[in-house]
Amino acid sequence: MERLQKVIAHAGIASRRKAEELIKEGKVTVNGKTINELGVKVTGTDRIEVNGVKIEREEPVYFLLYKPRGVISASEDDKGRKVVTDFFEEVQQRIYPIGRLDYDTSGLLLLTNDGEFANLLMHPRYEVDKVYVAKVKGIPPKETLKKLERGIQLEDGKTAPAKVKMLSLDKRKQTSIIQLTIHEGRNRQVRRMLEAIGHEVLKLKREEYGFLNLHGLRTGDARELTPHEVKRLRAMAAHGKTTF
Ligand code: URA
């Protein structure tokens, strides 16, 4: 199920805001019935007409981006900063990121115009595993890292158990490289988890998303997902499957 204005926007005939206006003006019908209020949701089989003309759904597309630092995970930014869709200028479809990486976080980000697919992957119950590598200030002892494995109390609740691995440490510089695998997708979750155990994050990168990784890509590179990868992601999310 997707919001009507979003489906109209994704069909490429109007922006989301313009689509809302068209709905309020009574110019949109769903299965022959005029809709003039926002909030209605539709499925892939509903017949939607705008000004009496049936809309055609865009062909769904799926991409993987190695997001650089200093880029917003959105399709537009009111402050004119670089956004992830700037890396897809040749793509006709209105794609948007599935979830978010912070402005200062680099790494693997998926983009699509398929709302149902995006919702499936972002649903808290079905979220797939993501592997992050963080450079932090200080050298956390084993017992401290264990706290992250058990789950840690943040202001928006306790985190689910995570998998944690110390990859390397620099005694002279007093920094460590930590790998953290989580399946939740709360706002700034990795940074907040590491800060909660007293270690500020200096650098953060998402290296894996389910079975997908960044092998062969450089920062700023993108590639289309294969139909098989899309199928596997769907199946993984549907089964709530994790990689550990
Ligand atoms: N956790 C964070 O803190 N930042 C991200 O970008 C992703 C996960």
Coordinates of C-alpha atoms and ligand atoms in Angstrom, one line a residue:
M1 CA 0.0 0.0 0.0
E2 CA 1.3 3.4 -0.9
R3 CA 0.0 6.9 -0.5
L4 CA -1.9 8.2 -3.6
Q5 CA 0.1 11.4 -3.9
K6 CA 3.4 9.4 -3.9
V7 CA 2.2 7.0 -6.6
I8 CA 1.1 10.0 -8.8
A9 CA 4.5 11.6 -8.2
H10 CA 6.3 8.4 -9.0
A11 CA 4.4 8.1 -12.3
G12 CA 6.4 11.2 -13.2
I13 CA 3.5 13.6 -14.0
A14 CA 3.8 15.9 -11.0
S15 CA 5.8 16.6 -7.9
R16 CA 4.5 15.3 -4.6
R17 CA 3.2 18.7 -3.7
K18 CA 1.4 19.2 -7.0
A19 CA -0.1 15.7 -6.7
E20 CA -1.6 16.7 -3.4
E21 CA -3.1 19.8 -5.0
L22 CA -4.6 17.7 -7.8
I23 CA -6.2 15.4 -5.2
K24 CA -7.6 18.3 -3.2
E25 CA -9.0 19.9 -6.4
G26 CA -10.9 16.6 -7.0
K27 CA -9.0 15.8 -10.2
V28 CA -8.0 12.3 -9.2
T29 CA -10.1 9.1 -9.2
V30 CA -9.3 5.7 -7.9
N31 CA -11.2 2.9 -9.5
G32 CA -13.7 5.5 -10.8
K33 CA -14.3 7.2 -7.4
T34 CA -13.2 10.8 -7.0
I35 CA -10.8 11.2 -4.1
N36 CA -10.4 14.7 -2.7
E37 CA -8.7 14.1 0.6
L38 CA -5.1 13.2 1.4
G39 CA -4.2 10.0 3.2
V40 CA -5.7 7.5 0.9
K41 CA -3.5 4.5 0.1
V42 CA -3.6 2.5 -3.0
T43 CA -2.2 -0.9 -4.2
G44 CA -0.5 -1.8 -7.5
T45 CA -3.8 -3.0 -9.0
D46 CA -5.9 0.2 -8.3
R47 CA -6.8 2.2 -11.5
I48 CA -5.7 5.8 -10.9
E49 CA -6.8 8.6 -13.2
V50 CA -5.6 12.2 -13.2
N51 CA -7.8 14.6 -15.2
G52 CA -9.5 11.6 -16.7
V53 CA -6.2 10.0 -17.9
K54 CA -5.0 6.7 -16.5
I55 CA -1.5 7.0 -15.0
E56 CA 1.1 4.5 -16.0
R57 CA 3.4 3.3 -13.3
E58 CA 7.1 3.8 -13.8
E59 CA 9.1 0.8 -14.4
P60 CA 10.7 -0.1 -11.1
V61 CA 14.5 0.4 -10.9
Y62 CA 17.0 -0.5 -8.1
F63 CA 20.4 0.9 -7.5
L64 CA 23.3 0.6 -5.1
L65 CA 25.4 3.7 -4.4
Y66 CA 28.8 4.0 -2.6
K67 CA 27.7 7.2 -0.9
P68 CA 30.6 9.6 -0.2
R69 CA 30.7 11.7 3.0
G70 CA 29.2 15.2 2.7
V71 CA 26.1 14.1 0.7
I72 CA 22.5 14.2 1.9
S73 CA 20.4 11.0 1.7
A74 CA 17.5 12.6 0.0
S75 CA 16.3 13.5 -3.5
E76 CA 16.4 17.2 -2.9
D77 CA 17.8 19.6 -0.3
D78 CA 16.4 23.1 0.4
K79 CA 19.9 24.4 1.3
G80 CA 21.2 23.3 -2.1
R81 CA 23.7 20.7 -0.8
K82 CA 24.7 17.7 -2.8
V83 CA 22.1 14.9 -2.6
V84 CA 22.4 11.2 -3.4
T85 CA 20.2 11.4 -6.5
D86 CA 22.8 13.8 -8.0
F87 CA 24.8 10.6 -8.8
F88 CA 21.9 9.4 -11.0
E89 CA 21.3 12.3 -13.4
E90 CA 20.9 10.0 -16.4
V91 CA 18.1 8.0 -14.6
Q92 CA 14.7 9.1 -15.8
Q93 CA 12.7 7.5 -12.9
R94 CA 12.1 9.4 -9.7
I95 CA 14.3 7.4 -7.3
Y96 CA 14.9 8.0 -3.7
P97 CA 17.1 6.4 -1.0
I98 CA 15.9 3.4 1.1
G99 CA 16.5 4.7 4.6
R100 CA 19.3 7.1 5.3
L101 CA 23.0 7.4 5.9
D102 CA 24.0 10.6 7.8
Y103 CA 25.6 13.5 5.9
D104 CA 29.0 12.5 7.3
T105 CA 28.6 8.7 6.9
S106 CA 29.9 7.0 3.7
G107 CA 29.0 3.6 2.4
L108 CA 26.3 1.4 0.9
L109 CA 23.0 3.0 0.2
L110 CA 20.1 1.5 -1.9
L111 CA 17.9 3.7 -4.1
T112 CA 14.6 2.8 -5.9
N113 CA 11.3 4.1 -7.1
D114 CA 9.5 1.0 -5.8
G115 CA 7.8 2.1 -2.7
E116 CA 6.6 -1.3 -1.6
F117 CA 10.1 -2.6 -1.9
A118 CA 11.5 0.3 0.1
N119 CA 8.8 -0.1 2.8
L120 CA 9.5 -3.8 3.1
L121 CA 13.3 -3.3 3.6
M122 CA 12.7 -0.5 6.1
H123 CA 10.0 -2.2 8.1
P124 CA 11.4 -2.6 11.7
R125 CA 10.3 -6.2 11.8
Y126 CA 12.0 -7.2 8.6
E127 CA 15.1 -5.0 8.7
V128 CA 18.1 -6.8 7.2
D129 CA 21.6 -6.8 8.8
K130 CA 23.9 -3.9 8.1
V131 CA 27.6 -3.9 8.8
Y132 CA 29.2 -0.6 9.8
V133 CA 32.8 0.1 10.4
A134 CA 33.5 3.0 12.8
K135 CA 36.7 4.8 13.8
V136 CA 36.3 5.9 17.4
K137 CA 38.1 7.9 19.9
G138 CA 39.8 5.8 22.6
I139 CA 40.1 2.1 23.0
P140 CA 37.1 0.4 24.5
P141 CA 37.8 -2.7 26.6
K142 CA 36.2 -6.0 25.8
E143 CA 33.6 -5.7 28.6
T144 CA 32.4 -2.4 27.3
L145 CA 32.0 -3.8 23.8
K146 CA 30.0 -6.6 25.3
K147 CA 27.4 -4.0 26.4
L148 CA 26.7 -3.3 22.7
E149 CA 26.3 -7.0 22.0
R150 CA 23.7 -7.3 24.7
G151 CA 21.8 -4.2 23.7
I152 CA 22.1 -0.7 25.1
Q153 CA 19.6 1.8 26.5
L154 CA 19.2 4.8 24.3
E155 CA 16.7 7.6 24.7
D156 CA 14.4 6.0 22.3
G157 CA 14.6 2.5 23.9
K158 CA 17.0 -0.4 24.2
T159 CA 18.8 -1.5 21.1
A160 CA 18.5 -5.1 19.8
P161 CA 21.6 -7.3 20.3
A162 CA 24.4 -6.3 18.0
K163 CA 27.5 -8.2 16.7
V164 CA 30.7 -6.3 17.6
K165 CA 34.3 -6.8 16.6
M166 CA 37.4 -4.8 17.3
L167 CA 39.2 -4.7 14.0
S168 CA 42.3 -2.7 15.0
L169 CA 43.6 -0.2 17.5
D170 CA 46.2 2.5 17.5
K171 CA 47.6 2.9 21.0
R172 CA 49.7 6.0 20.1
K173 CA 46.8 7.9 18.5
Q174 CA 44.2 6.4 21.0
T175 CA 41.7 5.4 18.4
S176 CA 40.1 2.1 17.4
I177 CA 38.3 0.6 14.4
I178 CA 35.2 -1.2 15.4
Q179 CA 32.9 -3.3 13.2
L180 CA 29.2 -3.3 14.3
T181 CA 26.4 -5.4 12.8
I182 CA 22.9 -4.2 13.5
H183 CA 19.5 -4.8 11.9
E184 CA 17.6 -1.8 13.3
G185 CA 17.7 1.5 11.4
R186 CA 17.1 4.2 14.0
N187 CA 18.4 7.7 13.5
R188 CA 22.1 8.0 14.0
Q189 CA 22.0 4.7 15.8
V190 CA 25.6 3.6 15.4
R191 CA 27.0 6.9 16.5
R192 CA 24.6 7.0 19.5
M193 CA 25.4 3.4 20.5
L194 CA 29.2 4.1 20.5
E195 CA 28.7 7.5 22.2
A196 CA 26.6 5.8 24.9
I197 CA 29.7 3.6 25.8
G198 CA 31.9 6.7 25.9
H199 CA 33.5 6.6 22.5
E200 CA 32.9 9.4 20.0
V201 CA 32.7 8.3 16.4
L202 CA 35.3 10.0 14.2
K203 CA 34.4 8.3 10.9
L204 CA 31.6 5.9 9.9
K205 CA 31.0 3.7 6.9
R206 CA 28.4 1.2 6.0
E207 CA 30.1 -1.7 4.3
E208 CA 27.4 -4.3 3.9
Y209 CA 23.6 -4.4 3.6
G210 CA 22.4 -7.9 3.9
F211 CA 24.4 -9.9 1.3
L212 CA 25.4 -6.8 -0.6
N213 CA 28.8 -5.2 -0.2
L214 CA 30.9 -2.4 -1.8
H215 CA 33.5 -4.7 -3.5
G216 CA 34.8 -3.3 -6.8
L217 CA 33.2 0.2 -6.2
R218 CA 34.9 3.4 -5.4
T219 CA 33.3 6.2 -3.4
G220 CA 30.7 7.9 -5.6
D221 CA 30.2 4.9 -7.8
A222 CA 26.8 3.3 -8.4
R223 CA 25.5 0.2 -10.1
E224 CA 22.1 -1.3 -10.8
L225 CA 21.1 -4.3 -8.7
T226 CA 20.6 -7.5 -10.6
P227 CA 17.0 -8.9 -10.8
H228 CA 18.4 -11.8 -8.7
E229 CA 19.7 -9.5 -6.0
V230 CA 16.3 -7.7 -5.8
K231 CA 14.6 -11.1 -5.5
R232 CA 17.0 -12.2 -2.7
L233 CA 16.5 -8.9 -0.8
R234 CA 12.7 -9.3 -1.0
A235 CA 12.9 -12.9 0.2
M236 CA 15.3 -12.0 3.0
A237 CA 13.1 -9.2 4.3
A238 CA 10.0 -11.3 4.0
H239 CA 11.6 -14.0 6.2
G240 CA 13.1 -11.6 8.6
K241 CA 16.3 -13.4 7.9
T242 CA 19.6 -12.1 9.4
T243 CA 23.1 -12.9 8.5
F244 CA 24.2 -13.9 12.0
Ligands
URA1 N1 24.1 4.9 12.2 C1 24.6 6.2 12.3 O1 24.9 6.6 13.3 N2 24.7 6.9 11.1 C2 24.4 6.4 9.9 O2 24.5 7.0 8.9 C3 23.9 5.0 9.9 C4 23.8 4.3 11.0

